[in-house]
Amino acid sequence: GTYDLEVVVNGNVSAAKAFNTTVAITLASASLCPGSAMSLTSSAGSGTWTSGNTAIATIGSGTGVVTGVAAGTAAITFSSGACAQSTTVTVTPLAAITASAGANGSISPTGVTSTCPGTNATYAMTPDVGYHISDVVVDGGSVGALNTYTFSPVTSGSHTINATYSVNSYTLTASSGSHGAISPSGATGVVYGGGQTFTMVPVAVYHVRDVQVDGASVGAVSVYSFVTITAEHSINVTYAINSCGITGGGSVCTRSGIALSDSTTGGTWTSGAPSVADIDSVSGVVSAFSAGTAVITYTTGTGCVGTTTVSVDPLPDVITGTLTVCPGTTTTLADVTSSGVWTSGGAGIAGIGSG
């Protein structure tokens, strides 16, 4: 307000001067937005607040709380007694942020959000199960595959944020031992929820020995399928040579023979110890020559290999004892070779104890 000041010296008025005093208004912020509020304070303490344009901003007469109504400017006045002071409050337009997401994911918040410039706005990207964030584009420019993005701060005008998603891809690693293959081999990429079949292919005369998936055996299978894939896996196959099925064999006495056979025809017989027992390469008939063992091998042209062991027992020594007896009497026979079994070729004529 305006006041007159008199200076009195020794009871006499020596001067009179008019002067102004002001009321200082302090703003909490330089600007605000429609729908938001801020507080004004005055150095004068008590007084009354008024707005010069309530269509732009209103103010509590006793509180100093300004509320933005619409974009523009409004003069705010504080009156205290005969003094008054004014300031201008600018109501800034809200910024519009449009958020969207592609298929197989979401963004939050979504749609159009009105935000006051100068503040921060954070958005969260969430992919569906089996998918991942492929890119986030803000105002037309990529900011990378981020899980969250913050406009810091929001600037005036319109903004956009868009998130896109891609399906996860998993690697299946297939390997094979020697004497066979696996198809497909190496690294194969499969998308989330997909499947892949692997086929084991042995070379001639070999067969699948074992298949291991992620380090655990699933048996000697010729085909294995992964279904509804949600992680990476490995598969490995090993192979073994086919075996022939030899029948016959066992024990044979010296200077006698025994016949071997195999269900696979067309092969060749060999003996690992011909001096003990030799074998006809075609017929498979074994001829025993001396006591011992001989490994007999059967090999076909297709690679089938089978083995068996033939044991050759020694001939008993000369039988001793009385060889002539009368009916109803007995005699005892003996042989140097122990652990043999006695038999009679004419039990109606003479019987003998086996031991």
CSV table of C-alpha atoms in Angstrom, one decimal:
chain,number,residue,atom,x,y,z
A,1,GLY,CA,0.0,0.0,0.0
A,2,THR,CA,1.0,3.7,0.0
A,3,TYR,CA,1.7,5.5,3.3
A,4,ASP,CA,2.8,9.1,4.3
A,5,LEU,CA,5.9,9.3,6.5
A,6,GLU,CA,6.5,12.4,8.7
A,7,VAL,CA,9.9,13.0,10.2
A,8,VAL,CA,9.6,15.1,13.4
A,9,VAL,CA,12.7,16.7,14.9
A,10,ASN,CA,12.5,18.5,18.2
A,11,GLY,CA,8.7,18.6,17.9
A,12,ASN,CA,8.9,20.1,14.4
A,13,VAL,CA,7.8,18.3,11.2
A,14,SER,CA,10.9,18.4,9.1
A,15,ALA,CA,9.8,16.3,6.1
A,16,ALA,CA,6.9,14.4,4.7
A,17,LYS,CA,7.4,11.6,2.2
A,18,ALA,CA,5.1,9.0,0.6
A,19,PHE,CA,6.4,5.4,0.2
A,20,ASN,CA,5.1,2.1,-1.1
A,21,THR,CA,5.4,-1.3,0.7
A,22,THR,CA,4.8,-4.7,-1.1
A,23,VAL,CA,3.5,-8.1,-0.3
A,24,ALA,CA,5.8,-10.9,-1.6
A,25,ILE,CA,4.1,-14.0,-3.1
A,26,THR,CA,5.9,-17.3,-3.2
A,27,LEU,CA,4.9,-19.9,-5.9
A,28,ALA,CA,5.4,-23.6,-5.2
A,29,SER,CA,5.8,-24.2,-8.9
A,30,ALA,CA,6.2,-22.2,-12.0
A,31,SER,CA,3.3,-23.8,-13.7
A,32,LEU,CA,0.6,-26.4,-13.1
A,33,CYS,CA,-1.8,-28.5,-15.3
A,34,PRO,CA,-5.6,-28.8,-15.5
A,35,GLY,CA,-6.8,-30.9,-12.6
A,36,SER,CA,-3.6,-30.4,-10.5
A,37,ALA,CA,-3.0,-28.0,-7.7
A,38,MET,CA,-0.3,-26.1,-6.0
A,39,SER,CA,0.0,-23.8,-3.0
A,40,LEU,CA,0.9,-20.1,-2.9
A,41,THR,CA,2.2,-18.3,0.2
A,42,SER,CA,2.5,-14.6,1.1
A,43,SER,CA,5.0,-12.8,3.3
A,44,ALA,CA,2.2,-10.8,4.8
A,45,GLY,CA,0.7,-13.8,6.5
A,46,SER,CA,-3.1,-13.3,6.7
A,47,GLY,CA,-5.1,-12.0,3.8
A,48,THR,CA,-7.4,-12.9,0.9
A,49,TRP,CA,-6.5,-14.7,-2.4
A,50,THR,CA,-8.4,-14.1,-5.6
A,51,SER,CA,-8.1,-15.3,-9.2
A,52,GLY,CA,-8.5,-12.9,-12.1
A,53,ASN,CA,-9.7,-15.7,-14.4
A,54,THR,CA,-11.5,-18.6,-12.7
A,55,ALA,CA,-12.0,-20.3,-16.1
A,56,ILE,CA,-8.2,-20.9,-16.1
A,57,ALA,CA,-7.4,-21.3,-12.4
A,58,THR,CA,-9.2,-21.0,-9.1
A,59,ILE,CA,-7.7,-20.4,-5.7
A,60,GLY,CA,-8.9,-20.9,-2.2
A,61,SER,CA,-9.4,-17.4,-0.7
A,62,GLY,CA,-8.0,-18.4,2.6
A,63,THR,CA,-5.7,-21.3,1.7
A,64,GLY,CA,-3.8,-20.1,-1.3
A,65,VAL,CA,-4.3,-23.5,-3.0
A,66,VAL,CA,-4.5,-22.9,-6.8
A,67,THR,CA,-6.3,-25.5,-9.0
A,68,GLY,CA,-5.7,-25.6,-12.7
A,69,VAL,CA,-9.0,-25.6,-14.8
A,70,ALA,CA,-7.9,-25.1,-18.4
A,71,ALA,CA,-4.7,-24.2,-20.3
A,72,GLY,CA,-3.9,-20.5,-20.2
A,73,THR,CA,-2.8,-17.9,-17.6
A,74,ALA,CA,-4.5,-16.3,-14.7
A,75,ALA,CA,-3.6,-13.4,-12.4
A,76,ILE,CA,-3.6,-14.4,-8.8
A,77,THR,CA,-3.9,-11.5,-6.2
A,78,PHE,CA,-3.2,-11.5,-2.5
A,79,SER,CA,-4.8,-8.7,-0.5
A,80,SER,CA,-3.8,-7.8,3.1
A,81,GLY,CA,-5.3,-4.7,4.5
A,82,ALA,CA,-4.5,-1.8,2.2
A,83,CYS,CA,-1.8,-3.8,0.5
A,84,ALA,CA,-2.1,-6.2,-2.5
A,85,GLN,CA,0.3,-8.0,-4.7
A,86,SER,CA,-0.4,-10.1,-7.9
A,87,THR,CA,1.4,-12.9,-9.7
A,88,THR,CA,0.6,-14.8,-12.9
A,89,VAL,CA,0.0,-18.5,-12.8
A,90,THR,CA,0.4,-20.5,-16.1
A,91,VAL,CA,-1.8,-23.6,-16.6
A,92,THR,CA,0.1,-25.9,-18.9
A,93,PRO,CA,-1.8,-28.2,-21.3
A,94,LEU,CA,-1.7,-31.9,-20.4
A,95,ALA,CA,0.6,-34.1,-22.5
A,96,ALA,CA,-1.1,-37.1,-24.1
A,97,ILE,CA,0.8,-40.5,-24.1
A,98,THR,CA,-0.6,-43.2,-26.2
A,99,ALA,CA,0.6,-46.7,-25.2
A,100,SER,CA,0.0,-49.8,-27.3
A,101,ALA,CA,1.3,-53.4,-27.5
A,102,GLY,CA,1.5,-56.0,-30.3
A,103,ALA,CA,0.2,-59.5,-30.0
A,104,ASN,CA,1.4,-61.9,-27.3
A,105,GLY,CA,2.1,-59.3,-24.6
A,106,SER,CA,0.8,-56.2,-22.9
A,107,ILE,CA,1.8,-52.7,-21.7
A,108,SER,CA,0.7,-51.0,-18.6
A,109,PRO,CA,-0.9,-48.5,-18.5
A,110,THR,CA,-2.4,-48.9,-21.9
A,111,GLY,CA,-4.3,-46.5,-24.2
A,112,VAL,CA,-4.2,-42.7,-23.9
A,113,THR,CA,-2.9,-41.2,-20.6
A,114,SER,CA,-3.0,-37.5,-20.0
A,115,THR,CA,0.0,-36.5,-18.0
A,116,CYS,CA,1.3,-33.1,-16.7
A,117,PRO,CA,4.5,-32.1,-18.4
A,118,GLY,CA,7.5,-32.0,-16.0
A,119,THR,CA,6.4,-35.1,-14.2
A,120,ASN,CA,7.6,-38.7,-14.8
A,121,ALA,CA,5.5,-41.5,-16.4
A,122,THR,CA,6.6,-45.1,-16.2
A,123,TYR,CA,5.4,-48.0,-18.4
A,124,ALA,CA,5.8,-51.7,-17.9
A,125,MET,CA,6.0,-54.3,-20.7
A,126,THR,CA,4.9,-57.9,-20.0
A,127,PRO,CA,5.3,-60.7,-22.6
A,128,ASP,CA,3.0,-63.7,-22.6
A,129,VAL,CA,4.4,-67.1,-21.5
A,130,GLY,CA,6.7,-68.4,-24.2
A,131,TYR,CA,7.4,-65.0,-25.6
A,132,HIS,CA,9.8,-62.2,-25.1
A,133,ILE,CA,10.0,-58.4,-25.7
A,134,SER,CA,11.5,-57.8,-29.1
A,135,ASP,CA,11.5,-54.0,-29.1
A,136,VAL,CA,10.1,-50.9,-27.5
A,137,VAL,CA,9.5,-47.8,-29.7
A,138,VAL,CA,9.1,-44.3,-28.1
A,139,ASP,CA,7.9,-41.5,-30.4
A,140,GLY,CA,9.0,-43.5,-33.4
A,141,GLY,CA,12.5,-44.4,-32.2
A,142,SER,CA,13.7,-47.7,-30.8
A,143,VAL,CA,14.8,-47.7,-27.1
A,144,GLY,CA,15.5,-51.5,-27.1
A,145,ALA,CA,13.9,-54.5,-25.6
A,146,LEU,CA,13.2,-52.9,-22.2
A,147,ASN,CA,10.9,-54.3,-19.4
A,148,THR,CA,10.1,-50.8,-18.2
A,149,TYR,CA,10.4,-47.3,-19.7
A,150,THR,CA,10.1,-43.9,-18.0
A,151,PHE,CA,9.4,-40.6,-19.6
A,152,SER,CA,11.7,-38.5,-17.4
A,153,PRO,CA,10.3,-36.0,-17.5
A,154,VAL,CA,7.2,-35.8,-19.7
A,155,THR,CA,7.5,-33.0,-22.1
A,156,SER,CA,4.6,-31.0,-23.7
A,157,GLY,CA,2.7,-32.4,-26.7
A,158,SER,CA,1.8,-35.9,-27.7
A,159,HIS,CA,3.9,-39.0,-27.2
A,160,THR,CA,3.6,-42.7,-28.2
A,161,ILE,CA,5.1,-45.9,-26.8
A,162,ASN,CA,4.7,-49.3,-28.5
A,163,ALA,CA,6.0,-52.7,-27.4
A,164,THR,CA,6.3,-55.7,-29.7
A,165,TYR,CA,6.8,-59.4,-28.8
A,166,SER,CA,8.4,-62.5,-30.4
A,167,VAL,CA,8.0,-66.2,-29.7
A,168,ASN,CA,10.9,-67.8,-27.8
A,169,SER,CA,13.1,-70.2,-29.8
A,170,TYR,CA,14.9,-73.1,-28.2
A,171,THR,CA,17.9,-75.1,-29.5
A,172,LEU,CA,17.8,-78.9,-29.7
A,173,THR,CA,21.3,-80.4,-30.0
A,174,ALA,CA,21.5,-83.8,-31.6
A,175,SER,CA,24.7,-86.0,-31.8
A,176,SER,CA,25.6,-89.6,-32.8
A,177,GLY,CA,28.3,-92.1,-32.0
A,178,SER,CA,30.2,-94.0,-34.7
A,179,HIS,CA,28.6,-96.5,-37.0
A,180,GLY,CA,25.4,-94.5,-37.4
A,181,ALA,CA,23.8,-91.2,-37.7
A,182,ILE,CA,20.9,-89.1,-36.3
A,183,SER,CA,18.5,-87.0,-38.3
A,184,PRO,CA,18.4,-84.1,-38.1
A,185,SER,CA,21.9,-83.6,-36.7
A,186,GLY,CA,23.5,-80.7,-34.9
A,187,ALA,CA,21.6,-77.7,-33.7
A,188,THR,CA,17.9,-77.4,-34.5
A,189,GLY,CA,15.8,-74.4,-33.5
A,190,VAL,CA,12.2,-74.9,-32.4
A,191,VAL,CA,9.7,-72.3,-31.2
A,192,TYR,CA,7.9,-72.4,-27.9
A,193,GLY,CA,5.3,-75.1,-27.8
A,194,GLY,CA,6.5,-76.8,-30.9
A,195,GLY,CA,7.9,-80.3,-31.5
A,196,GLN,CA,10.7,-82.1,-33.2
A,197,THR,CA,11.2,-85.8,-34.2
A,198,PHE,CA,14.7,-87.4,-34.4
A,199,THR,CA,15.4,-90.6,-36.3
A,200,MET,CA,18.3,-92.9,-35.5
A,201,VAL,CA,20.0,-94.5,-38.6
A,202,PRO,CA,22.6,-97.2,-37.9
A,203,VAL,CA,25.0,-98.4,-40.7
A,204,ALA,CA,24.8,-102.0,-42.0
A,205,VAL,CA,25.2,-104.8,-39.3
A,206,TYR,CA,24.9,-102.3,-36.5
A,207,HIS,CA,21.9,-101.4,-34.3
A,208,VAL,CA,20.9,-98.7,-31.8
A,209,ARG,CA,22.5,-99.4,-28.5
A,210,ASP,CA,21.1,-96.5,-26.5
A,211,VAL,CA,19.5,-93.1,-26.8
A,212,GLN,CA,20.0,-90.5,-24.1
A,213,VAL,CA,17.9,-87.3,-23.8
A,214,ASP,CA,19.3,-84.6,-21.6
A,215,GLY,CA,21.7,-87.2,-20.2
A,216,ALA,CA,19.1,-89.8,-19.3
A,217,SER,CA,18.5,-93.0,-21.2
A,218,VAL,CA,15.2,-93.5,-23.0
A,219,GLY,CA,16.2,-96.9,-24.3
A,220,ALA,CA,17.3,-98.3,-27.7
A,221,VAL,CA,14.6,-96.5,-29.7
A,222,SER,CA,14.8,-95.8,-33.4
A,223,VAL,CA,12.7,-92.6,-33.3
A,224,TYR,CA,12.3,-90.0,-30.5
A,225,SER,CA,10.0,-87.0,-30.5
A,226,PHE,CA,10.1,-83.9,-28.4
A,227,VAL,CA,6.6,-82.4,-27.9
A,228,THR,CA,5.4,-79.0,-26.5
A,229,ILE,CA,9.0,-77.7,-26.2
A,230,THR,CA,9.5,-75.1,-23.4
A,231,ALA,CA,13.3,-75.4,-22.9
A,232,GLU,CA,16.5,-76.4,-24.7
A,233,HIS,CA,17.4,-80.1,-24.9
A,234,SER,CA,20.1,-82.6,-26.1
A,235,ILE,CA,19.8,-86.0,-27.7
A,236,ASN,CA,22.6,-88.5,-28.3
A,237,VAL,CA,22.6,-92.0,-29.8
A,238,THR,CA,25.2,-94.8,-29.7
A,239,TYR,CA,25.4,-97.9,-31.8
A,240,ALA,CA,26.6,-101.6,-31.4
A,241,ILE,CA,27.4,-104.3,-33.9
A,242,ASN,CA,24.9,-107.0,-34.5
A,243,SER,CA,25.5,-110.4,-32.9
A,244,CYS,CA,24.9,-113.8,-34.5
A,245,GLY,CA,23.0,-116.5,-32.5
A,246,ILE,CA,25.1,-119.7,-32.4
A,247,THR,CA,23.4,-122.8,-31.3
A,248,GLY,CA,25.0,-126.1,-30.2
A,249,GLY,CA,28.5,-126.3,-28.6
A,250,GLY,CA,29.3,-127.1,-25.0
A,251,SER,CA,31.6,-130.1,-24.3
A,252,VAL,CA,32.9,-132.7,-26.6
A,253,CYS,CA,35.2,-135.7,-26.0
A,254,THR,CA,38.6,-135.9,-27.7
A,255,ARG,CA,38.5,-137.6,-31.1
A,256,SER,CA,34.8,-137.0,-31.5
A,257,GLY,CA,32.8,-134.2,-33.1
A,258,ILE,CA,29.9,-131.9,-32.6
A,259,ALA,CA,27.8,-129.7,-35.0
A,260,LEU,CA,27.2,-125.9,-34.5
A,261,SER,CA,24.7,-123.8,-36.4
A,262,ASP,CA,23.5,-120.2,-36.7
A,263,SER,CA,20.2,-118.8,-37.8
A,264,THR,CA,22.0,-116.4,-40.1
A,265,THR,CA,23.2,-118.4,-43.1
A,266,GLY,CA,26.0,-117.9,-45.5
A,267,GLY,CA,28.7,-117.2,-42.9
A,268,THR,CA,32.1,-118.7,-42.2
A,269,TRP,CA,33.2,-120.7,-39.2
A,270,THR,CA,36.7,-120.4,-37.7
A,271,SER,CA,38.4,-121.8,-34.6
A,272,GLY,CA,40.7,-119.8,-32.3
A,273,ALA,CA,42.5,-123.0,-31.2
A,274,PRO,CA,42.6,-125.5,-34.1
A,275,SER,CA,44.9,-127.9,-32.3
A,276,VAL,CA,42.3,-128.3,-29.6
A,277,ALA,CA,39.2,-128.2,-31.8
A,278,ASP,CA,38.9,-127.3,-35.4
A,279,ILE,CA,35.7,-126.6,-37.3
A,280,ASP,CA,34.6,-126.9,-40.9
A,281,SER,CA,34.3,-123.4,-42.3
A,282,VAL,CA,31.1,-124.2,-44.1
A,283,SER,CA,29.3,-127.0,-42.3
A,284,GLY,CA,30.1,-125.9,-38.7
A,285,VAL,CA,31.1,-129.5,-37.7
A,286,VAL,CA,33.7,-129.4,-34.9
A,287,SER,CA,36.5,-132.0,-34.7
A,288,ALA,CA,38.0,-132.4,-31.2
A,289,PHE,CA,41.7,-133.2,-31.1
A,290,SER,CA,43.0,-132.6,-27.5
A,291,ALA,CA,41.8,-131.6,-24.1
A,292,GLY,CA,41.2,-127.8,-23.7
A,293,THR,CA,39.0,-125.0,-24.9
A,294,ALA,CA,38.6,-123.4,-28.3
A,295,VAL,CA,36.7,-120.2,-29.2
A,296,ILE,CA,34.6,-120.8,-32.3
A,297,THR,CA,33.7,-117.7,-34.3
A,298,TYR,CA,30.9,-117.3,-37.0
A,299,THR,CA,31.1,-114.3,-39.3
A,300,THR,CA,28.7,-113.3,-42.1
A,301,GLY,CA,29.4,-111.2,-45.1
A,302,THR,CA,27.0,-108.5,-43.6
A,303,GLY,CA,29.2,-108.2,-40.6
A,304,CYS,CA,27.3,-110.3,-38.1
A,305,VAL,CA,29.8,-111.8,-35.7
A,306,GLY,CA,29.0,-114.5,-33.0
A,307,THR,CA,31.3,-116.6,-30.8
A,308,THR,CA,30.9,-119.6,-28.5
A,309,THR,CA,33.4,-121.7,-26.5
A,310,VAL,CA,33.8,-125.5,-27.1
A,311,SER,CA,35.3,-127.5,-24.2
A,312,VAL,CA,37.2,-130.7,-25.2
A,313,ASP,CA,37.3,-133.3,-22.5
A,314,PRO,CA,40.1,-135.9,-22.4
A,315,LEU,CA,39.5,-139.5,-23.3
A,316,PRO,CA,39.1,-141.8,-20.3
A,317,ASP,CA,42.1,-144.1,-19.6
A,318,VAL,CA,42.1,-147.9,-20.1
A,319,ILE,CA,39.4,-149.6,-17.9
A,320,THR,CA,40.9,-152.2,-15.5
A,321,GLY,CA,39.3,-155.0,-13.5
A,322,THR,CA,37.8,-158.5,-14.1
A,323,LEU,CA,35.8,-158.3,-17.3
A,324,THR,CA,34.3,-161.8,-17.0
A,325,VAL,CA,31.7,-162.6,-14.4
A,326,CYS,CA,28.9,-165.2,-13.8
A,327,PRO,CA,25.2,-164.2,-13.5
A,328,GLY,CA,24.5,-163.0,-10.1
A,329,THR,CA,28.0,-162.1,-9.2
A,330,THR,CA,29.8,-158.7,-9.3
A,331,THR,CA,33.1,-157.2,-10.3
A,332,THR,CA,34.7,-153.8,-9.8
A,333,LEU,CA,36.0,-151.8,-12.7
A,334,ALA,CA,38.3,-148.8,-12.4
A,335,ASP,CA,39.7,-146.0,-14.6
A,336,VAL,CA,42.6,-143.6,-14.0
A,337,THR,CA,40.6,-140.7,-15.2
A,338,SER,CA,38.5,-139.4,-12.2
A,339,SER,CA,35.2,-137.8,-12.0
A,340,GLY,CA,33.7,-139.8,-14.9
A,341,VAL,CA,30.3,-141.4,-15.2
A,342,TRP,CA,29.9,-145.2,-15.7
A,343,THR,CA,27.1,-146.5,-18.0
A,344,SER,CA,26.2,-149.9,-19.4
A,345,GLY,CA,25.5,-150.5,-23.1
A,346,GLY,CA,23.5,-153.7,-22.3
A,347,ALA,CA,21.6,-153.2,-19.0
A,348,GLY,CA,19.7,-156.5,-19.6
A,349,ILE,CA,23.1,-158.3,-19.5
A,350,ALA,CA,25.1,-156.4,-16.9
A,351,GLY,CA,24.4,-153.1,-15.0
A,352,ILE,CA,26.9,-150.8,-13.4
A,353,GLY,CA,26.8,-148.1,-10.8
A,354,SER,CA,27.2,-144.6,-12.4
A,355,GLY,CA,29.6,-143.4,-9.7
